[in-house]
Amino acid sequence: QCQRMLDFFVSLSEPQIPYNQSALPSFYSIIHAGCEHNTAFGDRVMDHRNFDWATQHLYFDSEDYKGVAEVLNNIVALGVKRRHPKAKYWLDRMLQHYHKMVTRLNDQWNLTTLYNLISGHEEDMHT
């Protein structure tokens, strides 16, 4: 069932932004609840290409989706905490994003969130 939940496409066109901002946090909160409840479900989410796309476009590359980014961050943090096989991949991506954010210095919310995630799992980055 996870496959079907994640096999959808999000439009990032300008008219869709208000809808995405209101609907996607709830959608990803359901995904997060499933990840918390079932490790196998969480593993499938972390490995899914659309989750990778969502983190890239709704979290790392956008200032428009802070509510979505918060939930996506919680899903990534759960995967890292459980030491999912892609944990190092996600931490590396977070570090790249963190570096980009520090360079730009224009989004305090994401800087704080990323710092807390990265500093809480610093030992994972060195393995």
Short mmCIF file of N, CA, C and O in Angstrom, two decimals:
data_model
loop_
_atom_site.label_atom_id
_atom_site.label_comp_id
_atom_site.label_asym_id
_atom_site.label_seq_id
_atom_site.Cartn_x
_atom_site.Cartn_y
_atom_site.Cartn_z
N GLN A 1 0.81 -1.20 0.00
CA GLN A 1 0.00 0.00 0.00
C GLN A 1 0.86 1.26 0.00
O GLN A 1 0.43 2.29 -0.50
N CYS A 2 2.03 1.19 0.57
CA CYS A 2 2.91 2.35 0.59
C CYS A 2 3.20 2.82 -0.82
O CYS A 2 3.18 4.02 -1.10
N GLN A 3 3.44 1.88 -1.71
CA GLN A 3 3.75 2.22 -3.09
C GLN A 3 2.64 3.08 -3.69
O GLN A 3 2.90 4.10 -4.31
N ARG A 4 1.41 2.69 -3.47
CA ARG A 4 0.28 3.45 -4.02
C ARG A 4 0.15 4.83 -3.38
O ARG A 4 -0.21 5.79 -4.05
N MET A 5 0.42 4.93 -2.09
CA MET A 5 0.32 6.23 -1.42
C MET A 5 1.33 7.21 -1.97
O MET A 5 1.07 8.40 -2.04
N LEU A 6 2.50 6.72 -2.31
CA LEU A 6 3.55 7.62 -2.77
C LEU A 6 3.62 7.79 -4.27
O LEU A 6 4.34 8.65 -4.76
N ASP A 7 2.87 7.00 -5.02
CA ASP A 7 2.87 7.12 -6.47
C ASP A 7 1.88 8.19 -6.91
O ASP A 7 0.86 7.92 -7.53
N PHE A 8 2.18 9.40 -6.59
CA PHE A 8 1.35 10.53 -7.00
C PHE A 8 2.30 11.65 -7.42
O PHE A 8 3.49 11.59 -7.16
N PHE A 9 1.78 12.63 -8.07
CA PHE A 9 2.60 13.74 -8.53
C PHE A 9 2.05 15.04 -7.98
O PHE A 9 0.85 15.26 -7.95
N VAL A 10 2.93 15.89 -7.55
CA VAL A 10 2.59 17.20 -7.01
C VAL A 10 2.95 18.23 -8.07
O VAL A 10 4.05 18.21 -8.61
N SER A 11 2.03 19.12 -8.33
CA SER A 11 2.31 20.22 -9.24
C SER A 11 2.84 21.40 -8.43
O SER A 11 2.25 21.79 -7.43
N LEU A 12 3.96 21.94 -8.86
CA LEU A 12 4.54 23.08 -8.18
C LEU A 12 4.23 24.40 -8.89
O LEU A 12 4.85 25.42 -8.61
N SER A 13 3.26 24.36 -9.79
CA SER A 13 2.90 25.58 -10.50
C SER A 13 2.34 26.61 -9.52
O SER A 13 1.78 26.27 -8.47
N GLU A 14 2.48 27.86 -9.86
CA GLU A 14 2.06 28.96 -8.99
C GLU A 14 0.63 28.82 -8.46
O GLU A 14 0.40 29.01 -7.27
N PRO A 15 -0.36 28.47 -9.31
CA PRO A 15 -1.74 28.36 -8.78
C PRO A 15 -1.91 27.23 -7.76
O PRO A 15 -2.85 27.26 -6.97
N GLN A 16 -1.01 26.26 -7.75
CA GLN A 16 -1.14 25.12 -6.84
C GLN A 16 -0.53 25.37 -5.46
O GLN A 16 -0.76 24.60 -4.53
N ILE A 17 0.24 26.43 -5.31
CA ILE A 17 0.94 26.66 -4.04
C ILE A 17 -0.01 26.72 -2.85
O ILE A 17 0.22 26.02 -1.85
N PRO A 18 -1.09 27.49 -2.89
CA PRO A 18 -1.98 27.52 -1.71
C PRO A 18 -2.57 26.14 -1.38
O PRO A 18 -2.65 25.76 -0.20
N TYR A 19 -2.96 25.41 -2.41
CA TYR A 19 -3.50 24.06 -2.17
C TYR A 19 -2.42 23.16 -1.55
O TYR A 19 -2.68 22.48 -0.55
N ASN A 20 -1.24 23.16 -2.12
CA ASN A 20 -0.15 22.33 -1.60
C ASN A 20 0.18 22.70 -0.16
O ASN A 20 0.41 21.82 0.68
N GLN A 21 0.20 24.00 0.13
CA GLN A 21 0.52 24.44 1.49
C GLN A 21 -0.51 23.96 2.51
O GLN A 21 -0.17 23.70 3.66
N SER A 22 -1.75 23.82 2.09
CA SER A 22 -2.78 23.37 3.03
C SER A 22 -2.93 21.85 3.06
O SER A 22 -3.18 21.28 4.11
N ALA A 23 -2.77 21.18 1.93
CA ALA A 23 -3.04 19.74 1.86
C ALA A 23 -1.83 18.87 2.17
O ALA A 23 -1.97 17.82 2.80
N LEU A 24 -0.66 19.27 1.71
CA LEU A 24 0.50 18.38 1.83
C LEU A 24 0.98 18.15 3.26
O LEU A 24 1.42 17.03 3.58
N PRO A 25 0.93 19.12 4.16
CA PRO A 25 1.33 18.78 5.54
C PRO A 25 0.49 17.66 6.14
O PRO A 25 1.02 16.76 6.80
N SER A 26 -0.81 17.66 5.87
CA SER A 26 -1.67 16.58 6.38
C SER A 26 -1.33 15.26 5.72
O SER A 26 -1.26 14.22 6.40
N PHE A 27 -1.12 15.29 4.42
CA PHE A 27 -0.76 14.07 3.71
C PHE A 27 0.53 13.47 4.27
O PHE A 27 0.59 12.28 4.62
N TYR A 28 1.56 14.29 4.40
CA TYR A 28 2.83 13.77 4.91
C TYR A 28 2.77 13.45 6.39
O TYR A 28 3.54 12.61 6.87
N SER A 29 1.85 14.05 7.13
CA SER A 29 1.65 13.66 8.53
C SER A 29 1.09 12.24 8.63
O SER A 29 1.46 11.48 9.53
N ILE A 30 0.23 11.87 7.69
CA ILE A 30 -0.28 10.49 7.63
C ILE A 30 0.87 9.54 7.31
O ILE A 30 1.01 8.49 7.94
N ILE A 31 1.71 9.93 6.35
CA ILE A 31 2.89 9.12 6.00
C ILE A 31 3.79 8.98 7.23
O ILE A 31 4.26 7.88 7.55
N HIS A 32 4.02 10.08 7.93
CA HIS A 32 4.86 10.05 9.13
C HIS A 32 4.29 9.12 10.19
O HIS A 32 5.02 8.33 10.81
N ALA A 33 2.98 9.17 10.41
CA ALA A 33 2.35 8.28 11.38
C ALA A 33 2.55 6.82 10.98
O ALA A 33 2.84 5.97 11.84
N GLY A 34 2.43 6.53 9.70
CA GLY A 34 2.68 5.17 9.23
C GLY A 34 4.12 4.74 9.47
O GLY A 34 4.39 3.60 9.85
N CYS A 35 5.04 5.66 9.25
CA CYS A 35 6.47 5.37 9.49
C CYS A 35 6.74 5.09 10.96
O CYS A 35 7.54 4.20 11.30
N GLU A 36 6.10 5.87 11.84
CA GLU A 36 6.28 5.65 13.28
C GLU A 36 5.71 4.31 13.71
O GLU A 36 6.29 3.63 14.56
N HIS A 37 4.62 3.92 13.12
CA HIS A 37 3.91 2.70 13.49
C HIS A 37 4.58 1.44 12.93
O HIS A 37 4.56 0.39 13.57
N ASN A 38 5.16 1.53 11.75
CA ASN A 38 5.63 0.34 11.06
C ASN A 38 6.98 0.63 10.39
O ASN A 38 7.05 1.41 9.45
N THR A 39 8.03 -0.01 10.89
CA THR A 39 9.38 0.21 10.37
C THR A 39 9.49 -0.15 8.90
O THR A 39 10.14 0.56 8.13
N ALA A 40 8.86 -1.24 8.49
CA ALA A 40 8.92 -1.65 7.07
C ALA A 40 8.29 -0.58 6.17
O ALA A 40 8.80 -0.28 5.09
N PHE A 41 7.19 -0.01 6.63
CA PHE A 41 6.55 1.07 5.88
C PHE A 41 7.52 2.25 5.78
O PHE A 41 7.72 2.83 4.71
N GLY A 42 8.13 2.61 6.90
CA GLY A 42 9.10 3.71 6.91
C GLY A 42 10.26 3.46 5.97
O GLY A 42 10.72 4.37 5.27
N ASP A 43 10.73 2.22 5.93
CA ASP A 43 11.82 1.88 5.02
C ASP A 43 11.42 2.08 3.57
O ASP A 43 12.19 2.61 2.76
N ARG A 44 10.21 1.69 3.24
CA ARG A 44 9.74 1.86 1.86
C ARG A 44 9.59 3.33 1.51
O ARG A 44 9.88 3.74 0.39
N VAL A 45 9.12 4.12 2.46
CA VAL A 45 9.01 5.56 2.22
C VAL A 45 10.38 6.15 1.95
O VAL A 45 10.58 6.89 0.97
N MET A 46 11.34 5.85 2.82
CA MET A 46 12.69 6.42 2.68
C MET A 46 13.34 6.03 1.35
O MET A 46 14.18 6.78 0.85
N ASP A 47 12.98 4.88 0.82
CA ASP A 47 13.57 4.41 -0.44
C ASP A 47 12.81 4.86 -1.69
O ASP A 47 13.29 4.66 -2.80
N HIS A 48 11.64 5.44 -1.50
CA HIS A 48 10.79 5.74 -2.65
C HIS A 48 11.27 6.98 -3.40
O HIS A 48 11.61 8.00 -2.79
N ARG A 49 11.27 6.93 -4.70
CA ARG A 49 11.75 8.04 -5.54
C ARG A 49 10.92 9.31 -5.33
O ARG A 49 11.46 10.41 -5.40
N ASN A 50 9.63 9.18 -5.06
CA ASN A 50 8.81 10.38 -4.86
C ASN A 50 9.09 11.05 -3.52
O ASN A 50 8.93 12.26 -3.39
N PHE A 51 9.51 10.28 -2.53
CA PHE A 51 9.91 10.89 -1.27
C PHE A 51 11.20 11.67 -1.48
O PHE A 51 11.36 12.79 -0.97
N ASP A 52 12.11 11.10 -2.23
CA ASP A 52 13.34 11.81 -2.58
C ASP A 52 13.01 13.10 -3.32
O ASP A 52 13.56 14.16 -3.01
N TRP A 53 12.09 13.04 -4.27
CA TRP A 53 11.68 14.22 -5.02
C TRP A 53 11.06 15.26 -4.07
O TRP A 53 11.37 16.45 -4.16
N ALA A 54 10.18 14.80 -3.20
CA ALA A 54 9.50 15.72 -2.29
C ALA A 54 10.49 16.45 -1.38
O ALA A 54 10.37 17.66 -1.19
N THR A 55 11.45 15.72 -0.82
CA THR A 55 12.42 16.40 0.04
C THR A 55 13.23 17.41 -0.75
O THR A 55 13.52 18.49 -0.25
N GLN A 56 13.57 17.07 -1.97
CA GLN A 56 14.36 17.99 -2.79
C GLN A 56 13.57 19.25 -3.11
O GLN A 56 14.06 20.37 -2.93
N HIS A 57 12.34 19.09 -3.59
CA HIS A 57 11.60 20.23 -4.12
C HIS A 57 10.71 20.94 -3.10
O HIS A 57 10.43 22.14 -3.27
N LEU A 58 10.27 20.25 -2.07
CA LEU A 58 9.38 20.86 -1.08
C LEU A 58 10.11 21.26 0.20
O LEU A 58 9.56 21.97 1.04
N TYR A 59 11.34 20.78 0.34
CA TYR A 59 12.12 21.06 1.56
C TYR A 59 13.39 21.82 1.20
O TYR A 59 13.55 22.98 1.53
N PHE A 60 14.28 21.17 0.47
CA PHE A 60 15.59 21.77 0.22
C PHE A 60 15.54 22.95 -0.74
O PHE A 60 16.29 23.90 -0.57
N ASP A 61 14.70 22.90 -1.76
CA ASP A 61 14.74 23.91 -2.82
C ASP A 61 13.63 24.95 -2.76
O ASP A 61 13.51 25.74 -3.68
N SER A 62 12.82 24.95 -1.74
CA SER A 62 11.68 25.86 -1.75
C SER A 62 11.53 26.59 -0.43
O SER A 62 11.73 26.02 0.64
N GLU A 63 11.13 27.82 -0.53
CA GLU A 63 10.80 28.63 0.64
C GLU A 63 9.29 28.66 0.87
O GLU A 63 8.82 29.23 1.83
N ASP A 64 8.54 28.05 -0.05
CA ASP A 64 7.08 28.14 -0.02
C ASP A 64 6.39 27.09 0.85
O ASP A 64 5.20 27.21 1.11
N TYR A 65 7.12 26.07 1.28
CA TYR A 65 6.46 24.92 1.90
C TYR A 65 7.04 24.58 3.27
O TYR A 65 7.39 23.44 3.56
N LYS A 66 7.11 25.55 4.15
CA LYS A 66 7.70 25.31 5.47
C LYS A 66 6.91 24.28 6.28
O LYS A 66 7.50 23.47 6.99
N GLY A 67 5.59 24.27 6.18
CA GLY A 67 4.78 23.27 6.88
C GLY A 67 5.06 21.87 6.37
O GLY A 67 5.13 20.92 7.15
N VAL A 68 5.23 21.74 5.08
CA VAL A 68 5.57 20.44 4.47
C VAL A 68 6.99 20.05 4.88
O VAL A 68 7.25 18.91 5.25
N ALA A 69 7.90 21.01 4.81
CA ALA A 69 9.30 20.75 5.14
C ALA A 69 9.44 20.21 6.57
O ALA A 69 10.23 19.30 6.82
N GLU A 70 8.65 20.75 7.48
CA GLU A 70 8.72 20.29 8.88
C GLU A 70 8.35 18.81 8.99
O GLU A 70 9.03 18.05 9.68
N VAL A 71 7.30 18.41 8.31
CA VAL A 71 6.88 17.01 8.37
C VAL A 71 7.89 16.11 7.64
O VAL A 71 8.24 15.04 8.15
N LEU A 72 8.38 16.55 6.49
CA LEU A 72 9.39 15.77 5.78
C LEU A 72 10.65 15.62 6.63
O LEU A 72 11.25 14.54 6.68
N ASN A 73 11.02 16.67 7.33
CA ASN A 73 12.16 16.61 8.24
C ASN A 73 11.93 15.55 9.32
O ASN A 73 12.85 14.79 9.65
N ASN A 74 10.72 15.48 9.85
CA ASN A 74 10.42 14.48 10.88
C ASN A 74 10.52 13.06 10.34
O ASN A 74 10.97 12.16 11.06
N ILE A 75 10.13 12.86 9.10
CA ILE A 75 10.24 11.53 8.49
C ILE A 75 11.70 11.17 8.31
O ILE A 75 12.13 10.06 8.64
N VAL A 76 12.49 12.10 7.78
CA VAL A 76 13.93 11.86 7.59
C VAL A 76 14.58 11.58 8.95
O VAL A 76 15.36 10.64 9.09
N ALA A 77 14.26 12.40 9.95
CA ALA A 77 14.85 12.22 11.28
C ALA A 77 14.52 10.84 11.85
O ALA A 77 15.38 10.20 12.47
N LEU A 78 13.31 10.37 11.63
CA LEU A 78 12.93 9.04 12.11
C LEU A 78 13.76 7.96 11.41
O LEU A 78 14.24 7.03 12.05
N GLY A 79 13.93 8.10 10.10
CA GLY A 79 14.75 7.14 9.35
C GLY A 79 16.20 7.14 9.82
O GLY A 79 16.82 6.09 9.97
N VAL A 80 16.73 8.33 10.08
CA VAL A 80 18.11 8.43 10.58
C VAL A 80 18.21 7.81 11.97
O VAL A 80 19.14 7.05 12.26
N LYS A 81 17.24 8.11 12.81
CA LYS A 81 17.23 7.56 14.18
C LYS A 81 17.20 6.03 14.16
O LYS A 81 17.86 5.38 14.96
N ARG A 82 16.45 5.47 13.22
CA ARG A 82 16.36 4.01 13.10
C ARG A 82 17.52 3.41 12.32
O ARG A 82 17.56 2.20 12.11
N ARG A 83 18.44 4.27 11.91
CA ARG A 83 19.62 3.85 11.15
C ARG A 83 19.26 3.11 9.87
O ARG A 83 19.81 2.07 9.54
N HIS A 84 18.29 3.70 9.17
CA HIS A 84 17.91 3.18 7.85
C HIS A 84 19.16 3.11 6.98
O HIS A 84 20.07 3.94 7.13
N PRO A 85 19.26 2.13 6.07
CA PRO A 85 20.44 2.02 5.21
C PRO A 85 20.78 3.31 4.45
O PRO A 85 21.95 3.54 4.12
N LYS A 86 19.80 4.16 4.19
CA LYS A 86 20.07 5.42 3.49
C LYS A 86 20.31 6.58 4.46
O LYS A 86 20.35 7.72 4.04
N ALA A 87 20.50 6.29 5.73
CA ALA A 87 20.69 7.37 6.71
C ALA A 87 21.87 8.27 6.34
O ALA A 87 21.77 9.49 6.40
N LYS A 88 22.98 7.67 5.95
CA LYS A 88 24.15 8.47 5.58
C LYS A 88 23.83 9.33 4.36
O LYS A 88 24.21 10.51 4.30
N TYR A 89 23.12 8.78 3.39
CA TYR A 89 22.70 9.54 2.22
C TYR A 89 21.89 10.77 2.64
O TYR A 89 22.15 11.88 2.18
N TRP A 90 20.91 10.56 3.54
CA TRP A 90 20.07 11.68 3.97
C TRP A 90 20.86 12.69 4.78
O TRP A 90 20.68 13.90 4.63
N LEU A 91 21.77 12.22 5.63
CA LEU A 91 22.59 13.16 6.39
C LEU A 91 23.50 13.96 5.47
O LEU A 91 23.69 15.17 5.67
N ASP A 92 24.06 13.32 4.45
CA ASP A 92 24.89 14.04 3.48
C ASP A 92 24.08 15.11 2.76
O ASP A 92 24.54 16.23 2.57
N ARG A 93 22.87 14.75 2.35
CA ARG A 93 22.01 15.73 1.68
C ARG A 93 21.67 16.88 2.61
O ARG A 93 21.62 18.04 2.20
N MET A 94 21.39 16.56 3.86
CA MET A 94 21.08 17.59 4.84
C MET A 94 22.30 18.52 5.03
O MET A 94 22.14 19.74 5.09
N LEU A 95 23.48 17.94 5.10
CA LEU A 95 24.68 18.76 5.26
C LEU A 95 24.89 19.67 4.05
O LEU A 95 25.25 20.84 4.21
N GLN A 96 24.68 19.14 2.86
CA GLN A 96 24.80 19.97 1.66
C GLN A 96 23.81 21.12 1.72
O GLN A 96 24.14 22.27 1.41
N HIS A 97 22.59 20.79 2.10
CA HIS A 97 21.56 21.82 2.21
C HIS A 97 21.92 22.82 3.31
O HIS A 97 21.78 24.03 3.13
N TYR A 98 22.39 22.30 4.43
CA TYR A 98 22.78 23.17 5.54
C TYR A 98 23.87 24.14 5.10
O TYR A 98 23.79 25.33 5.36
N HIS A 99 24.84 23.63 4.39
CA HIS A 99 25.93 24.48 3.90
C HIS A 99 25.38 25.57 2.98
O HIS A 99 25.75 26.74 3.08
N LYS A 100 24.50 25.18 2.08
CA LYS A 100 23.88 26.15 1.17
C LYS A 100 23.09 27.20 1.96
O LYS A 100 23.16 28.40 1.66
N MET A 101 22.38 26.76 2.98
CA MET A 101 21.59 27.69 3.79
C MET A 101 22.49 28.65 4.57
O MET A 101 22.19 29.83 4.67
N VAL A 102 23.58 28.14 5.11
CA VAL A 102 24.50 29.00 5.85
C VAL A 102 25.06 30.05 4.90
O VAL A 102 25.18 31.22 5.25
N THR A 103 25.37 29.62 3.70
CA THR A 103 25.91 30.56 2.71
C THR A 103 24.89 31.65 2.40
O THR A 103 25.24 32.83 2.33
N ARG A 104 23.65 31.29 2.26
CA ARG A 104 22.61 32.28 1.93
C ARG A 104 22.13 33.06 3.15
O ARG A 104 21.69 34.20 3.03
N LEU A 105 22.14 32.43 4.31
CA LEU A 105 21.70 33.07 5.56
C LEU A 105 20.35 33.78 5.44
O LEU A 105 20.18 34.90 5.87
N ASN A 106 19.38 33.08 4.88
CA ASN A 106 18.09 33.74 4.73
C ASN A 106 16.90 32.93 5.22
O ASN A 106 15.77 33.31 5.01
N ASP A 107 17.14 31.81 5.88
CA ASP A 107 15.99 31.04 6.34
C ASP A 107 16.30 30.44 7.71
O ASP A 107 16.71 29.31 7.84
N GLN A 108 16.08 31.21 8.75
CA GLN A 108 16.44 30.81 10.11
C GLN A 108 15.74 29.53 10.56
O GLN A 108 16.32 28.71 11.22
N TRP A 109 14.48 29.34 10.15
CA TRP A 109 13.75 28.14 10.58
C TRP A 109 14.45 26.88 10.11
O TRP A 109 14.69 25.96 10.90
N ASN A 110 14.80 26.78 8.84
CA ASN A 110 15.45 25.58 8.33
C ASN A 110 16.84 25.42 8.92
O ASN A 110 17.27 24.31 9.18
N LEU A 111 17.58 26.51 9.11
CA LEU A 111 18.90 26.40 9.72
C LEU A 111 18.82 25.76 11.10
O LEU A 111 19.58 24.85 11.42
N THR A 112 17.88 26.21 11.90
CA THR A 112 17.73 25.66 13.25
C THR A 112 17.33 24.19 13.19
O THR A 112 17.89 23.36 13.89
N THR A 113 16.36 23.87 12.34
CA THR A 113 15.89 22.49 12.23
C THR A 113 17.00 21.57 11.75
O THR A 113 17.22 20.50 12.31
N LEU A 114 17.71 21.98 10.72
CA LEU A 114 18.80 21.16 10.19
C LEU A 114 19.92 21.01 11.21
O LEU A 114 20.47 19.93 11.39
N TYR A 115 20.26 22.09 11.89
CA TYR A 115 21.30 22.01 12.90
C TYR A 115 20.93 21.01 13.99
O TYR A 115 21.74 20.18 14.38
N ASN A 116 19.69 21.07 14.45
CA ASN A 116 19.24 20.14 15.49
C ASN A 116 19.28 18.70 15.01
O ASN A 116 19.71 17.80 15.74
N LEU A 117 18.85 18.46 13.78
CA LEU A 117 18.89 17.10 13.24
C LEU A 117 20.32 16.62 13.11
O LEU A 117 20.67 15.53 13.56
N ILE A 118 21.16 17.44 12.50
CA ILE A 118 22.54 17.02 12.25
C ILE A 118 23.31 16.87 13.55
O ILE A 118 24.00 15.88 13.75
N SER A 119 23.20 17.80 14.45
CA SER A 119 23.96 17.72 15.69
C SER A 119 23.48 16.56 16.56
O SER A 119 24.27 15.97 17.30
N GLY A 120 22.22 16.18 16.43
CA GLY A 120 21.71 15.07 17.22
C GLY A 120 22.18 13.72 16.71
O GLY A 120 22.11 12.72 17.42
N HIS A 121 22.68 13.67 15.48
CA HIS A 121 23.13 12.41 14.89
C HIS A 121 24.51 12.54 14.31
O HIS A 121 24.84 11.92 13.31
N GLU A 122 25.33 13.35 14.95
CA GLU A 122 26.66 13.66 14.43
C GLU A 122 27.49 12.38 14.23
O GLU A 122 28.21 12.26 13.25
N GLU A 123 27.34 11.40 15.13
CA GLU A 123 28.13 10.18 15.01
C GLU A 123 27.83 9.42 13.72
O GLU A 123 28.69 8.75 13.17
N ASP A 124 26.60 9.54 13.19
CA ASP A 124 26.23 8.86 11.95
C ASP A 124 26.99 9.41 10.75
O ASP A 124 27.20 8.72 9.78
N MET A 125 27.39 10.66 10.80
CA MET A 125 28.07 11.29 9.66
C MET A 125 29.48 10.78 9.50
O MET A 125 30.08 10.92 8.44
N HIS A 126 30.05 10.19 10.54
CA HIS A 126 31.44 9.76 10.48
C HIS A 126 31.59 8.28 10.24
O HIS A 126 32.68 7.75 10.27
N THR A 127 30.48 7.59 9.97
CA THR A 127 30.57 6.15 9.73
C THR A 127 30.47 5.85 8.27
O THR A 127 30.08 6.64 7.47
#
